[in-house]
PDB file of N, CA and C in Angstrom:
ATOM      1  N   MET A   1       0.841  -1.192   0.000  1.00 83.00           N
ATOM      2  CA  MET A   1       0.000   0.000   0.000  1.00 83.00           C
ATOM      3  C   MET A   1       0.884   1.254   0.000  1.00 83.00           C
ATOM      4  N   VAL A   2       0.487   2.243  -0.737  1.00 85.00           N
ATOM      5  CA  VAL A   2       1.242   3.490  -0.825  1.00 85.00           C
ATOM      6  C   VAL A   2       0.798   4.415   0.298  1.00 85.00           C
ATOM      7  N   SER A   3       1.783   5.022   0.979  1.00 94.00           N
ATOM      8  CA  SER A   3       1.425   5.927   2.075  1.00 94.00           C
ATOM      9  C   SER A   3       0.882   7.246   1.521  1.00 94.00           C
ATOM     10  N   PHE A   4       0.187   7.964   2.381  1.00 93.00           N
ATOM     11  CA  PHE A   4      -0.431   9.224   1.975  1.00 93.00           C
ATOM     12  C   PHE A   4       0.624  10.257   1.597  1.00 93.00           C
ATOM     13  N   GLU A   5       1.766  10.263   2.308  1.00 94.00           N
ATOM     14  CA  GLU A   5       2.838  11.217   2.000  1.00 94.00           C
ATOM     15  C   GLU A   5       3.429  10.943   0.618  1.00 94.00           C
ATOM     16  N   SER A   6       3.565   9.664   0.278  1.00 95.00           N
ATOM     17  CA  SER A   6       4.074   9.328  -1.059  1.00 95.00           C
ATOM     18  C   SER A   6       3.097   9.770  -2.138  1.00 95.00           C
ATOM     19  N   TYR A   7       1.812   9.616  -1.843  1.00 95.00           N
ATOM     20  CA  TYR A   7       0.792  10.052  -2.797  1.00 95.00           C
ATOM     21  C   TYR A   7       0.859  11.563  -2.989  1.00 95.00           C
ATOM     22  N   LEU A   8       1.002  12.311  -1.897  1.00 96.00           N
ATOM     23  CA  LEU A   8       1.094  13.772  -2.013  1.00 96.00           C
ATOM     24  C   LEU A   8       2.360  14.185  -2.762  1.00 96.00           C
ATOM     25  N   GLY A   9       3.466  13.514  -2.515  1.00 96.00           N
ATOM     26  CA  GLY A   9       4.703  13.818  -3.233  1.00 96.00           C
ATOM     27  C   GLY A   9       4.567  13.556  -4.720  1.00 96.00           C
ATOM     28  N   PHE A  10       3.934  12.437  -5.061  1.00 96.00           N
ATOM     29  CA  PHE A  10       3.713  12.110  -6.469  1.00 96.00           C
ATOM     30  C   PHE A  10       2.794  13.135  -7.114  1.00 96.00           C
ATOM     31  N   LEU A  11       1.749  13.528  -6.405  1.00 97.00           N
ATOM     32  CA  LEU A  11       0.822  14.532  -6.918  1.00 97.00           C
ATOM     33  C   LEU A  11       1.535  15.866  -7.141  1.00 97.00           C
ATOM     34  N   LEU A  12       2.395  16.250  -6.197  1.00 98.00           N
ATOM     35  CA  LEU A  12       3.166  17.488  -6.336  1.00 98.00           C
ATOM     36  C   LEU A  12       4.103  17.402  -7.541  1.00 98.00           C
ATOM     37  N   LEU A  13       4.733  16.251  -7.722  1.00 98.00           N
ATOM     38  CA  LEU A  13       5.616  16.067  -8.872  1.00 98.00           C
ATOM     39  C   LEU A  13       4.847  16.206 -10.180  1.00 98.00           C
ATOM     40  N   ILE A  14       3.685  15.573 -10.271  1.00 99.00           N
ATOM     41  CA  ILE A  14       2.875  15.646 -11.488  1.00 99.00           C
ATOM     42  C   ILE A  14       2.438  17.084 -11.763  1.00 99.00           C
ATOM     43  N   VAL A  15       2.040  17.809 -10.715  1.00 99.00           N
ATOM     44  CA  VAL A  15       1.615  19.206 -10.889  1.00 99.00           C
ATOM     45  C   VAL A  15       2.781  20.062 -11.370  1.00 99.00           C
ATOM     46  N   MET A  16       3.963  19.876 -10.776  1.00 99.00           N
ATOM     47  CA  MET A  16       5.125  20.679 -11.170  1.00 99.00           C
ATOM     48  C   MET A  16       5.563  20.373 -12.601  1.00 99.00           C
ATOM     49  N   VAL A  17       5.553  19.100 -12.982  1.00 99.00           N
ATOM     50  CA  VAL A  17       5.923  18.735 -14.358  1.00 99.00           C
ATOM     51  C   VAL A  17       4.905  19.302 -15.338  1.00 99.00           C
ATOM     52  N   GLY A  18       3.627  19.237 -14.986  1.00 98.00           N
ATOM     53  CA  GLY A  18       2.585  19.791 -15.856  1.00 98.00           C
ATOM     54  C   GLY A  18       2.713  21.291 -16.021  1.00 98.00           C
ATOM     55  N   MET A  19       2.975  21.994 -14.909  1.00 99.00           N
ATOM     56  CA  MET A  19       3.141  23.445 -15.000  1.00 99.00           C
ATOM     57  C   MET A  19       4.367  23.801 -15.829  1.00 99.00           C
ATOM     58  N   GLY A  20       5.448  23.057 -15.655  1.00 98.00           N
ATOM     59  CA  GLY A  20       6.651  23.301 -16.450  1.00 98.00           C
ATOM     60  C   GLY A  20       6.410  23.074 -17.928  1.00 98.00           C
ATOM     61  N   PHE A  21       5.670  22.014 -18.238  1.00 98.00           N
ATOM     62  CA  PHE A  21       5.370  21.721 -19.639  1.00 98.00           C
ATOM     63  C   PHE A  21       4.558  22.841 -20.266  1.00 98.00           C
ATOM     64  N   TRP A  22       3.498  23.283 -19.591  1.00 98.00           N
ATOM     65  CA  TRP A  22       2.641  24.315 -20.177  1.00 98.00           C
ATOM     66  C   TRP A  22       3.347  25.665 -20.234  1.00 98.00           C
ATOM     67  N   LEU A  23       4.226  25.963 -19.267  1.00 97.00           N
ATOM     68  CA  LEU A  23       5.008  27.199 -19.330  1.00 97.00           C
ATOM     69  C   LEU A  23       5.966  27.159 -20.515  1.00 97.00           C
ATOM     70  N   LEU A  24       6.615  26.028 -20.716  1.00 97.00           N
ATOM     71  CA  LEU A  24       7.514  25.885 -21.859  1.00 97.00           C
ATOM     72  C   LEU A  24       6.752  25.990 -23.171  1.00 97.00           C
ATOM     73  N   ALA A  25       5.579  25.373 -23.230  1.00 97.00           N
ATOM     74  CA  ALA A  25       4.761  25.449 -24.442  1.00 97.00           C
ATOM     75  C   ALA A  25       4.342  26.891 -24.714  1.00 97.00           C
ATOM     76  N   PHE A  26       3.962  27.639 -23.668  1.00 96.00           N
ATOM     77  CA  PHE A  26       3.579  29.042 -23.835  1.00 96.00           C
ATOM     78  C   PHE A  26       4.757  29.864 -24.347  1.00 96.00           C
ATOM     79  N   ILE A  27       5.929  29.639 -23.771  1.00 96.00           N
ATOM     80  CA  ILE A  27       7.105  30.402 -24.196  1.00 96.00           C
ATOM     81  C   ILE A  27       7.436  30.110 -25.657  1.00 96.00           C
ATOM     82  N   VAL A  28       7.376  28.840 -26.041  1.00 95.00           N
ATOM     83  CA  VAL A  28       7.732  28.468 -27.416  1.00 95.00           C
ATOM     84  C   VAL A  28       6.691  28.959 -28.412  1.00 95.00           C
ATOM     85  N   MET A  29       5.406  28.930 -28.037  1.00 96.00           N
ATOM     86  CA  MET A  29       4.349  29.266 -28.994  1.00 96.00           C
ATOM     87  C   MET A  29       3.983  30.744 -29.013  1.00 96.00           C
ATOM     88  N   VAL A  30       4.311  31.506 -27.964  1.00 95.00           N
ATOM     89  CA  VAL A  30       3.874  32.903 -27.893  1.00 95.00           C
ATOM     90  C   VAL A  30       5.055  33.858 -27.779  1.00 95.00           C
ATOM     91  N   VAL A  31       5.924  33.654 -26.813  1.00 94.00           N
ATOM     92  CA  VAL A  31       6.976  34.634 -26.530  1.00 94.00           C
ATOM     93  C   VAL A  31       8.024  34.659 -27.639  1.00 94.00           C
ATOM     94  N   VAL A  32       8.482  33.504 -28.081  1.00 94.00           N
ATOM     95  CA  VAL A  32       9.512  33.456 -29.128  1.00 94.00           C
ATOM     96  C   VAL A  32       8.998  34.029 -30.448  1.00 94.00           C
ATOM     97  N   PRO A  33       7.813  33.628 -30.946  1.00 94.00           N
ATOM     98  CA  PRO A  33       7.327  34.241 -32.191  1.00 94.00           C
ATOM     99  C   PRO A  33       7.094  35.746 -32.062  1.00 94.00           C
ATOM    100  N   TYR A  34       6.647  36.208 -30.881  1.00 95.00           N
ATOM    101  CA  TYR A  34       6.446  37.639 -30.675  1.00 95.00           C
ATOM    102  C   TYR A  34       7.769  38.390 -30.813  1.00 95.00           C
ATOM    103  N   GLY A  35       8.826  37.863 -30.213  1.00 93.00           N
ATOM    104  CA  GLY A  35      10.138  38.505 -30.316  1.00 93.00           C
ATOM    105  C   GLY A  35      10.680  38.463 -31.732  1.00 93.00           C
ATOM    106  N   LEU A  36      10.513  37.332 -32.402  1.00 94.00           N
ATOM    107  CA  LEU A  36      10.988  37.228 -33.787  1.00 94.00           C
ATOM    108  C   LEU A  36      10.221  38.168 -34.704  1.00 94.00           C
ATOM    109  N   TRP A  37       8.909  38.244 -34.535  1.00 95.00           N
ATOM    110  CA  TRP A  37       8.091  39.122 -35.367  1.00 95.00           C
ATOM    111  C   TRP A  37       8.491  40.580 -35.155  1.00 95.00           C
ATOM    112  N   GLY A  38       8.736  40.968 -33.906  1.00 93.00           N
ATOM    113  CA  GLY A  38       9.169  42.337 -33.626  1.00 93.00           C
ATOM    114  C   GLY A  38      10.517  42.645 -34.250  1.00 93.00           C
ATOM    115  N   ALA A  39      11.440  41.693 -34.182  1.00 93.00           N
ATOM    116  CA  ALA A  39      12.764  41.906 -34.770  1.00 93.00           C
ATOM    117  C   ALA A  39      12.676  42.022 -36.287  1.00 93.00           C
ATOM    118  N   ILE A  40      11.856  41.192 -36.916  1.00 94.00           N
ATOM    119  CA  ILE A  40      11.696  41.250 -38.377  1.00 94.00           C
ATOM    120  C   ILE A  40      11.059  42.568 -38.791  1.00 94.00           C
ATOM    121  N   LYS A  41      10.008  42.990 -38.057  1.00 94.00           N
ATOM    122  CA  LYS A  41       9.353  44.261 -38.377  1.00 94.00           C
ATOM    123  C   LYS A  41      10.321  45.428 -38.230  1.00 94.00           C
ATOM    124  N   GLU A  42      11.123  45.404 -37.180  1.00 93.00           N
ATOM    125  CA  GLU A  42      12.085  46.482 -36.959  1.00 93.00           C
ATOM    126  C   GLU A  42      13.142  46.500 -38.063  1.00 93.00           C
ATOM    127  N   ARG A  43      13.583  45.339 -38.489  1.00 92.00           N
ATOM    128  CA  ARG A  43      14.589  45.272 -39.553  1.00 92.00           C
ATOM    129  C   ARG A  43      14.037  45.810 -40.870  1.00 92.00           C
ATOM    130  N   PHE A  44      12.779  45.462 -41.200  1.00 91.00           N
ATOM    131  CA  PHE A  44      12.175  45.964 -42.435  1.00 91.00           C
ATOM    132  C   PHE A  44      11.961  47.471 -42.379  1.00 91.00           C
ATOM    133  N   SER A  45      11.557  47.992 -41.220  1.00 90.00           N
ATOM    134  CA  SER A  45      11.350  49.439 -41.119  1.00 90.00           C
ATOM    135  C   SER A  45      12.684  50.182 -41.194  1.00 90.00           C
ATOM    136  N   ALA A  46      13.751  49.582 -40.691  1.00 86.00           N
ATOM    137  CA  ALA A  46      15.071  50.211 -40.790  1.00 86.00           C
ATOM    138  C   ALA A  46      15.556  50.213 -42.242  1.00 86.00           C
ATOM    139  N   LYS A  47      15.265  49.159 -42.981  1.00 83.00           N
ATOM    140  CA  LYS A  47      15.653  49.119 -44.394  1.00 83.00           C
ATOM    141  C   LYS A  47      14.850  50.122 -45.208  1.00 83.00           C
ATOM    142  N   LYS A  48      13.584  50.320 -44.832  1.00 83.00           N
ATOM    143  CA  LYS A  48      12.728  51.265 -45.556  1.00 83.00           C
ATOM    144  C   LYS A  48      13.227  52.698 -45.389  1.00 83.00           C
ATOM    145  N   LYS A  49      13.719  53.036 -44.199  1.00 79.00           N
ATOM    146  CA  LYS A  49      14.172  54.403 -43.930  1.00 79.00           C
ATOM    147  C   LYS A  49      15.456  54.722 -44.678  1.00 79.00           C
ATOM    148  N   ARG A  50      16.269  53.717 -44.990  1.00 73.00           N
ATOM    149  CA  ARG A  50      17.523  53.955 -45.703  1.00 73.00           C
ATOM    150  C   ARG A  50      17.336  54.253 -47.148  1.00 73.00           C
TER     151      ARG A  50
END
C-alpha cells in the first residue's frame, strides 16, 4: 500500500511537471514568435528608412 505522503509527493511532482510543460509550451508558442516578429518588423522598417 502506498502511504499518503508518497501520494502527495507524487501529486506534487505531477503538478510541477505539468506546470513546467505548459510554461515551456507558452514560451515556445507565444513569446519566441512575438520577439521574432518584432525583430523582423524592426529590420524591415530600418531598411525602408535607408
